[in-house]
Tab-separated table of C-alpha atoms in Angstrom:
chain	number	residue	atom	x	y	z
B	1292	MET	CA	13.687	-22.411	2.214
B	1293	LYS	CA	10.817	-24.142	0.393
B	1294	MET	CA	8.808	-22.001	-2.040
B	1295	LEU	CA	5.909	-22.743	-4.363
B	1296	ILE	CA	7.752	-21.514	-7.465
B	1297	ASN	CA	9.409	-22.840	-10.610
B	1298	VAL	CA	12.559	-20.720	-10.736
B	1299	ALA	CA	13.309	-17.389	-9.089
B	1300	GLU	CA	13.740	-15.647	-12.432
B	1301	SER	CA	10.122	-16.281	-13.510
B	1302	VAL	CA	8.296	-15.607	-10.236
B	1303	VAL	CA	6.716	-12.307	-11.308
B	1304	SER	CA	5.790	-13.480	-14.819
B	1305	ASP	CA	4.277	-16.686	-13.448
B	1306	ALA	CA	2.219	-14.730	-10.919
B	1307	LEU	CA	0.958	-12.378	-13.629
B	1308	ARG	CA	-0.075	-15.312	-15.826
B	1309	GLY	CA	-1.972	-16.784	-12.893
B	1310	MET	CA	-3.610	-13.450	-12.131
B	1311	ALA	CA	-4.755	-13.135	-15.745
B	1312	ALA	CA	-6.331	-16.593	-15.593
B	1313	ALA	CA	-8.112	-15.863	-12.306
B	1314	HIS	CA	-9.384	-12.371	-13.164
B	1315	PRO	CA	-10.812	-12.000	-16.671
B	1316	GLU	CA	-12.114	-8.572	-15.645
B	1317	LEU	CA	-8.492	-7.399	-15.902
B	1318	THR	CA	-6.176	-7.033	-18.865
B	1319	VAL	CA	-2.797	-8.395	-17.770
B	1320	ASP	CA	0.094	-7.709	-20.137
B	1321	VAL	CA	2.613	-10.257	-18.884
B	1322	ASP	CA	5.412	-9.300	-21.280
B	1323	ASN	CA	5.221	-5.554	-20.600
B	1324	ARG	CA	4.153	-6.002	-16.964
B	1325	VAL	CA	1.105	-3.784	-16.879
B	1326	ILE	CA	-2.241	-4.633	-15.227
B	1327	LEU	CA	-5.278	-2.696	-16.523
B	1328	ARG	CA	-8.992	-2.419	-15.956
B	1329	ARG	CA	-10.462	-4.234	-18.926
B	1330	ASP	CA	-12.870	-1.327	-19.560
B	1331	ALA	CA	-10.094	1.296	-19.590
B	1332	PRO	CA	-10.018	4.032	-20.661
B	1333	VAL	CA	-13.317	5.129	-19.127
B	1334	ALA	CA	-14.644	8.229	-20.877
B	1335	GLY	CA	-14.367	11.412	-18.818
B	1336	LYS	CA	-12.765	9.656	-15.856
B	1337	VAL	CA	-9.453	10.534	-14.213
B	1338	ALA	CA	-7.181	7.486	-14.334
B	1339	LEU	CA	-5.171	6.302	-11.323
B	1340	VAL	CA	-1.869	4.526	-11.901
B	1341	SER	CA	0.359	3.074	-9.213
B	1342	GLY	CA	2.976	0.384	-8.905
B	1343	GLY	CA	6.074	-0.805	-7.141
B	1344	GLY	CA	8.151	-3.854	-6.521
B	1345	SER	CA	6.387	-7.202	-6.428
B	1346	GLY	CA	6.162	-9.029	-3.121
B	1347	HIS	CA	3.609	-6.713	-1.486
B	1348	GLU	CA	0.475	-8.388	-2.862
B	1349	PRO	CA	-2.353	-7.601	-3.180
B	1350	LEU	CA	-0.744	-4.143	-3.489
B	1351	HIS	CA	-0.864	-2.892	-6.276
B	1352	GLY	CA	-2.257	-5.206	-8.949
B	1353	GLY	CA	-4.914	-6.514	-6.581
B	1354	PHE	CA	-6.338	-3.001	-6.308
B	1355	VAL	CA	-6.993	-2.471	-10.024
B	1356	GLY	CA	-10.677	-2.182	-10.839
B	1357	PRO	CA	-13.796	-0.013	-10.431
B	1358	GLY	CA	-13.449	2.266	-7.417
B	1359	MET	CA	-9.653	2.057	-7.152
B	1360	LEU	CA	-6.788	1.942	-9.652
B	1361	SER	CA	-7.033	2.065	-13.411
B	1362	ALA	CA	-3.644	0.403	-13.835
B	1363	ALA	CA	-0.714	-1.001	-11.881
B	1364	CYS	CA	2.906	-1.603	-12.839
B	1365	PRO	CA	4.644	-4.497	-11.028
B	1366	GLY	CA	8.440	-4.484	-10.833
B	1367	GLU	CA	10.689	-7.350	-9.911
B	1368	VAL	CA	10.548	-8.433	-6.270
B	1369	PHE	CA	11.232	-5.384	-4.075
B	1370	THR	CA	12.413	-3.470	-7.176
B	1371	SER	CA	10.753	-0.462	-8.768
B	1372	PRO	CA	9.019	-0.822	-12.117
B	1373	VAL	CA	10.643	1.118	-14.965
B	1374	PRO	CA	9.356	4.333	-16.600
B	1375	ASP	CA	8.367	2.544	-19.819
B	1376	GLN	CA	5.852	0.464	-17.861
B	1377	MET	CA	4.350	3.558	-16.272
B	1378	VAL	CA	4.083	5.466	-19.544
B	1379	ARG	CA	2.500	2.471	-21.264
B	1380	ALA	CA	-0.011	2.179	-18.421
B	1381	ALA	CA	-0.828	5.898	-18.463
B	1382	ALA	CA	-1.382	5.884	-22.227
B	1383	ALA	CA	-3.640	2.840	-21.997
B	1384	VAL	CA	-5.958	4.298	-19.346
B	1385	ASP	CA	-5.970	8.041	-20.132
B	1386	SER	CA	-9.369	9.213	-21.351
B	1387	GLY	CA	-8.257	12.818	-21.719
B	1388	ALA	CA	-9.248	13.709	-18.144
B	1389	GLY	CA	-5.693	13.211	-16.841
B	1390	VAL	CA	-3.755	10.603	-14.887
B	1391	LEU	CA	-2.800	10.575	-11.214
B	1392	PHE	CA	0.386	8.706	-10.292
B	1393	ILE	CA	0.292	7.364	-6.712
B	1394	VAL	CA	3.880	6.790	-5.601
B	1395	LYS	CA	5.208	5.229	-2.399
B	1396	ASN	CA	8.226	7.102	-1.047
B	1397	TYR	CA	11.067	4.812	-2.064
B	1398	THR	CA	13.960	6.244	-4.032
B	1399	GLY	CA	13.607	4.004	-7.091
B	1400	ASP	CA	9.841	4.483	-7.306
B	1401	VAL	CA	10.125	8.261	-6.959
B	1402	LEU	CA	12.823	8.631	-9.618
B	1403	ASN	CA	11.103	6.337	-12.100
B	1404	PHE	CA	7.639	7.821	-11.679
B	1405	ASP	CA	9.109	11.339	-12.036
B	1406	MET	CA	10.743	10.323	-15.298
B	1407	ALA	CA	7.570	8.609	-16.465
B	1408	ALA	CA	5.517	11.738	-15.752
B	1409	GLU	CA	7.833	13.799	-17.952
B	1410	LEU	CA	7.657	11.234	-20.761
B	1411	ALA	CA	3.875	10.977	-20.515
B	1412	GLU	CA	3.474	14.746	-20.617
B	1413	ASP	CA	5.640	14.787	-23.753
B	1414	GLU	CA	3.005	12.508	-25.267
B	1415	GLY	CA	0.232	14.948	-24.335
B	1416	ILE	CA	-1.016	13.189	-21.190
B	1417	GLN	CA	-1.818	15.428	-18.236
B	1418	VAL	CA	-0.168	13.904	-15.155
B	1419	ALA	CA	-0.333	14.715	-11.441
B	1420	LYS	CA	1.659	12.894	-8.736
B	1421	VAL	CA	1.023	12.160	-5.073
B	1422	LEU	CA	3.753	10.812	-2.790
B	1423	VAL	CA	2.713	8.484	0.056
B	1424	ASN	CA	4.997	8.797	3.112
B	1425	ASP	CA	3.044	7.625	6.139
B	1426	ASP	CA	5.513	5.485	8.130
B	1427	VAL	CA	6.407	7.141	11.445
B	1428	ALA	CA	8.981	4.542	12.494
B	1429	VAL	CA	12.067	6.191	10.993
B	1430	VAL	CA	12.929	9.363	9.100
B	1431	ASP	CA	15.385	7.807	6.634
B	1432	SER	CA	15.986	4.177	5.704
B	1433	LEU	CA	17.952	1.948	3.363
B	1434	TYR	CA	15.424	2.562	0.599
B	1435	THR	CA	14.379	6.184	0.930
B	1436	ALA	CA	14.971	9.722	2.102
B	1437	GLY	CA	12.199	10.767	4.448
B	1438	ARG	CA	9.338	8.637	5.714
B	1439	ARG	CA	8.522	5.421	3.892
B	1440	GLY	CA	5.247	4.780	2.087
B	1441	THR	CA	3.360	1.827	3.563
B	1442	GLY	CA	-0.229	1.044	4.607
B	1443	ALA	CA	-1.706	4.482	3.853
B	1444	THR	CA	-1.231	3.651	0.167
B	1445	LEU	CA	-4.401	1.546	0.385
B	1446	PHE	CA	-6.369	4.459	1.858
B	1447	VAL	CA	-5.068	6.849	-0.825
B	1448	GLU	CA	-5.870	4.467	-3.678
B	1449	LYS	CA	-9.360	3.651	-2.360
B	1450	ILE	CA	-10.504	7.192	-1.550
B	1451	ALA	CA	-8.949	8.872	-4.596
B	1452	GLY	CA	-10.256	5.990	-6.718
B	1453	ALA	CA	-13.793	6.558	-5.481
B	1454	ALA	CA	-13.550	10.268	-6.275
B	1455	ALA	CA	-12.323	9.491	-9.775
B	1456	GLU	CA	-15.145	6.976	-10.241
B	1457	GLU	CA	-17.615	9.789	-9.484
B	1458	GLY	CA	-16.117	11.870	-12.284
B	1459	GLN	CA	-14.375	14.423	-10.092
B	1460	PRO	CA	-11.647	16.407	-11.931
B	1461	LEU	CA	-7.928	15.681	-11.682
B	1462	GLU	CA	-7.209	18.649	-9.402
B	1463	ARG	CA	-9.816	17.466	-6.883
B	1464	VAL	CA	-8.767	13.809	-7.026
B	1465	GLU	CA	-5.150	14.863	-6.438
B	1466	ALA	CA	-6.146	17.115	-3.532
B	1467	LEU	CA	-8.115	14.308	-1.870
B	1468	ALA	CA	-5.187	11.910	-2.287
B	1469	ARG	CA	-2.888	14.436	-0.626
B	1470	GLN	CA	-5.367	14.992	2.178
B	1471	VAL	CA	-5.527	11.263	2.872
B	1472	ASN	CA	-1.747	10.943	2.937
B	1473	GLU	CA	-1.395	13.924	5.273
B	1474	SER	CA	-4.078	12.455	7.548
B	1475	ALA	CA	-2.580	8.943	7.783
B	1476	ARG	CA	0.300	7.388	9.702
B	1477	SER	CA	1.612	3.808	10.032
B	1478	PHE	CA	3.876	1.668	12.199
B	1479	GLY	CA	5.021	-1.893	11.501
B	1480	VAL	CA	6.442	-4.751	13.573
B	1481	ALA	CA	8.319	-7.858	12.394
B	1482	LEU	CA	8.266	-11.165	14.261
B	1483	GLY	CA	10.295	-12.888	11.545
B	1484	ALA	CA	12.182	-11.943	8.392
B	1485	CYS	CA	10.939	-12.413	4.840
B	1486	THR	CA	12.624	-14.565	2.191
B	1487	THR	CA	13.101	-13.296	-1.358
B	1488	PRO	CA	13.020	-15.898	-4.152
B	1489	ALA	CA	16.405	-14.798	-5.493
B	1490	LYS	CA	18.146	-15.092	-2.112
B	1491	GLY	CA	16.295	-18.166	-0.872
B	1492	SER	CA	17.014	-17.393	2.768
B	1493	PRO	CA	15.811	-14.780	5.310
B	1494	THR	CA	16.780	-11.218	4.426
B	1495	PHE	CA	17.942	-10.461	7.970
B	1496	ASP	CA	18.622	-12.328	11.182
B	1497	LEU	CA	15.959	-12.052	13.865
B	1498	PRO	CA	16.420	-14.502	16.745
B	1499	SER	CA	13.351	-16.467	17.779
B	1500	GLY	CA	12.963	-14.625	21.085
B	1501	GLU	CA	13.099	-11.113	19.599
B	1502	LEU	CA	11.060	-8.766	17.421
B	1503	GLU	CA	11.880	-5.666	15.357
B	1504	LEU	CA	9.828	-2.538	16.034
B	1505	GLY	CA	9.289	-0.135	13.144
B	1506	ILE	CA	10.233	-2.223	10.108
B	1507	GLY	CA	9.397	-1.247	6.523
B	1508	ILE	CA	7.701	-3.398	3.923
B	1509	HIS	CA	11.054	-4.586	2.550
B	1510	GLY	CA	12.296	-5.682	5.950
B	1511	GLU	CA	14.271	-2.483	6.506
B	1512	PRO	CA	15.535	-1.960	10.057
B	1513	GLY	CA	13.214	-0.230	12.470
B	1514	ARG	CA	13.575	1.805	15.625
B	1515	GLU	CA	14.822	-0.960	17.862
B	1516	ARG	CA	14.943	-4.680	18.577
B	1517	ARG	CA	13.392	-6.029	21.775
B	1518	PRO	CA	12.605	-9.334	23.446
B	1519	MET	CA	9.306	-10.746	22.248
B	1520	MET	CA	6.263	-8.827	23.516
B	1521	THR	CA	2.594	-9.750	23.901
B	1522	SER	CA	0.001	-8.636	21.363
B	1523	GLY	CA	-1.260	-6.046	23.824
B	1524	GLU	CA	2.216	-4.650	24.459
B	1525	ILE	CA	2.891	-4.392	20.727
B	1526	ALA	CA	-0.442	-2.615	20.203
B	1527	ASP	CA	0.387	-0.105	22.956
B	1528	PHE	CA	3.763	0.643	21.364
B	1529	ALA	CA	2.561	0.816	17.739
B	1530	VAL	CA	-0.607	2.842	18.307
B	1531	ASP	CA	1.152	5.297	20.624
B	1532	ALA	CA	3.886	5.787	18.008
B	1533	VAL	CA	1.240	6.630	15.396
B	1534	LEU	CA	-0.789	8.884	17.695
B	1535	ALA	CA	2.302	10.806	18.777
B	1536	ASP	CA	2.759	11.893	15.165
B	1537	LEU	CA	-0.866	12.074	13.958
B	1538	ASN	CA	-2.797	13.522	16.944
B	1539	PRO	CA	-6.214	12.937	15.336
B	1540	THR	CA	-9.064	15.345	16.025
B	1541	SER	CA	-11.738	13.330	14.187
B	1542	PRO	CA	-12.675	9.638	13.823
B	1543	VAL	CA	-10.147	7.343	12.170
B	1544	LEU	CA	-10.035	4.540	9.663
B	1545	VAL	CA	-8.034	1.628	11.073
B	1546	LEU	CA	-6.011	-0.802	8.978
B	1547	VAL	CA	-4.559	-3.778	10.844
B	1548	ASN	CA	-2.402	-5.221	8.120
B	1549	GLY	CA	-0.601	-8.549	8.025
B	1550	MET	CA	2.887	-8.669	6.525
B	1551	GLY	CA	2.253	-11.946	4.684
B	1552	ALA	CA	2.769	-14.814	7.122
B	1553	THR	CA	0.586	-13.799	10.062
B	1554	PRO	CA	-2.749	-15.687	10.173
B	1555	LEU	CA	-6.067	-13.930	10.599
B	1556	LEU	CA	-6.496	-15.549	14.003
B	1557	GLU	CA	-3.555	-13.483	15.237
B	1558	LEU	CA	-4.480	-10.368	13.248
B	1559	TYR	CA	-7.994	-10.263	14.687
B	1560	GLY	CA	-6.576	-10.745	18.171
B	1561	PHE	CA	-4.123	-7.920	17.512
B	1562	ASN	CA	-6.975	-5.764	16.235
B	1563	ALA	CA	-8.791	-6.285	19.533
B	1564	GLU	CA	-5.754	-4.839	21.317
B	1565	VAL	CA	-5.465	-1.947	18.827
B	1566	GLN	CA	-9.124	-1.097	19.430
B	1567	ARG	CA	-8.531	-1.256	23.187
B	1568	VAL	CA	-5.652	1.215	22.963
B	1569	LEU	CA	-7.624	3.603	20.767
B	1570	GLY	CA	-10.526	3.471	23.203
B	1571	GLU	CA	-8.220	4.179	26.133
B	1572	ARG	CA	-6.709	7.129	24.229
B	1573	GLY	CA	-10.157	8.524	23.387
B	1574	VAL	CA	-9.847	8.077	19.615
B	1575	PRO	CA	-13.168	7.190	17.918
B	1576	VAL	CA	-13.029	4.552	15.170
B	1577	ALA	CA	-15.094	5.048	12.021
B	1578	ARG	CA	-14.186	1.859	10.103
B	1579	THR	CA	-11.746	-1.048	10.503
B	1580	LEU	CA	-10.090	-3.273	7.917
B	1581	VAL	CA	-8.157	-6.390	8.974
B	1582	GLY	CA	-6.115	-8.637	6.685
B	1583	ASN	CA	-3.096	-8.995	4.441
B	1584	TYR	CA	-3.159	-5.986	2.112
B	1585	VAL	CA	0.337	-4.443	2.005
B	1586	THR	CA	2.628	-7.392	2.581
B	1587	SER	CA	6.324	-8.217	2.592
B	1588	LEU	CA	6.399	-11.678	0.999
B	1589	ASP	CA	6.345	-14.174	3.894
B	1590	MET	CA	7.284	-11.823	6.723
B	1591	ALA	CA	5.660	-12.549	10.059
B	1592	GLY	CA	4.323	-9.413	11.687
B	1593	ALA	CA	1.779	-6.637	11.282
B	1594	SER	CA	1.372	-2.931	10.769
B	1595	VAL	CA	-1.163	-0.428	12.040
B	1596	THR	CA	-2.352	2.488	9.904
B	1597	LEU	CA	-4.697	5.203	11.143
B	1598	CYS	CA	-6.290	7.827	8.916
B	1599	GLN	CA	-8.467	10.580	10.347
B	1600	VAL	CA	-11.479	11.241	8.154
B	1601	ASP	CA	-14.158	13.839	7.635
B	1602	GLU	CA	-17.612	13.117	6.203
B	1603	GLU	CA	-16.438	13.270	2.577
B	1604	LEU	CA	-13.460	10.976	3.082
B	1605	LEU	CA	-15.642	8.478	4.940
B	1606	ARG	CA	-18.265	8.583	2.182
B	1607	LEU	CA	-15.590	7.893	-0.440
B	1608	TRP	CA	-14.141	5.072	1.675
B	1609	ASP	CA	-17.602	3.467	1.854
B	1610	ALA	CA	-18.195	3.868	-1.891
B	1611	PRO	CA	-18.411	0.645	-3.957
B	1612	VAL	CA	-15.177	-1.036	-5.018
B	1613	SER	CA	-14.559	-4.149	-7.086
B	1614	THR	CA	-10.967	-5.380	-7.274
B	1615	ALA	CA	-9.194	-8.670	-6.703
B	1616	GLY	CA	-8.001	-7.575	-3.276
B	1617	LEU	CA	-10.769	-5.262	-2.024
B	1618	ARG	CA	-14.457	-5.556	-2.790
B	1619	TRP	CA	-17.674	-4.207	-1.320
B	1620	GLY	CA	-20.918	-2.469	-2.298
B	1621	MET	CA	-21.001	-3.684	-5.908
């Protein structure tokens, strides 16, 4: 497989150096692998820290900035960051108002963020944690016990980040993050496998005439493999899977997310089908976001995330944000 890299061992460091050069509004510590808001810590503001394995860009480093995260900790490709990174990030952004860790439900992330929270509290930093577990495709997978954390992570980081930007206290920011997670569900589909730099070949075999329904963001197996389906058929399956678990009673935010190799032409066409299904099911749509936000390297495919919102959650979603990967209202 051809890749635009030097060597596999330096992929993450090279990307961080490039990010630092492109975004002077960030402080990027390449050696310690921590990405910070340059103005952190912000006096009186709750700090949000997240992170995870690299390969899901722009998640999480692309969501550091006003209105979202205070810091992000990138691990190696598809590998959790280590507690030292998380503690260093928390110490750098804590203003005394506390730090919220936003953690996707993968075993390595959960264990390392739990350890980091204990270490940070030993240093006098008040820490709260929120676990994102929105994927309805499977209950357990190769990487986790329980539902996986996927596209709802963006909703949690954006809405909790807006609340923190307003100066809301840690307890309220944590409660809003939990509300968003409990109100959101996702389902993903792979049309082709991803290729990790270290392996240099597809992570699993998916014949050209088939697709995998219910994959995770690391290419984990899903519910089933089927012959290739049309965009409309995939939308019917994915949206119905989400609605069967979510059963929204209020308008929803919609994220139609590309997995890394699916062009916007296809994603917008898929969004048209998602909107059709929601209309047929009587689900009102408040806002829609289409693009590559929570990716899996070069995987072909897409995921759908729905989050039911009330007036406050919608107001916080609409609030200004200025990050490398998400920007409006500034």
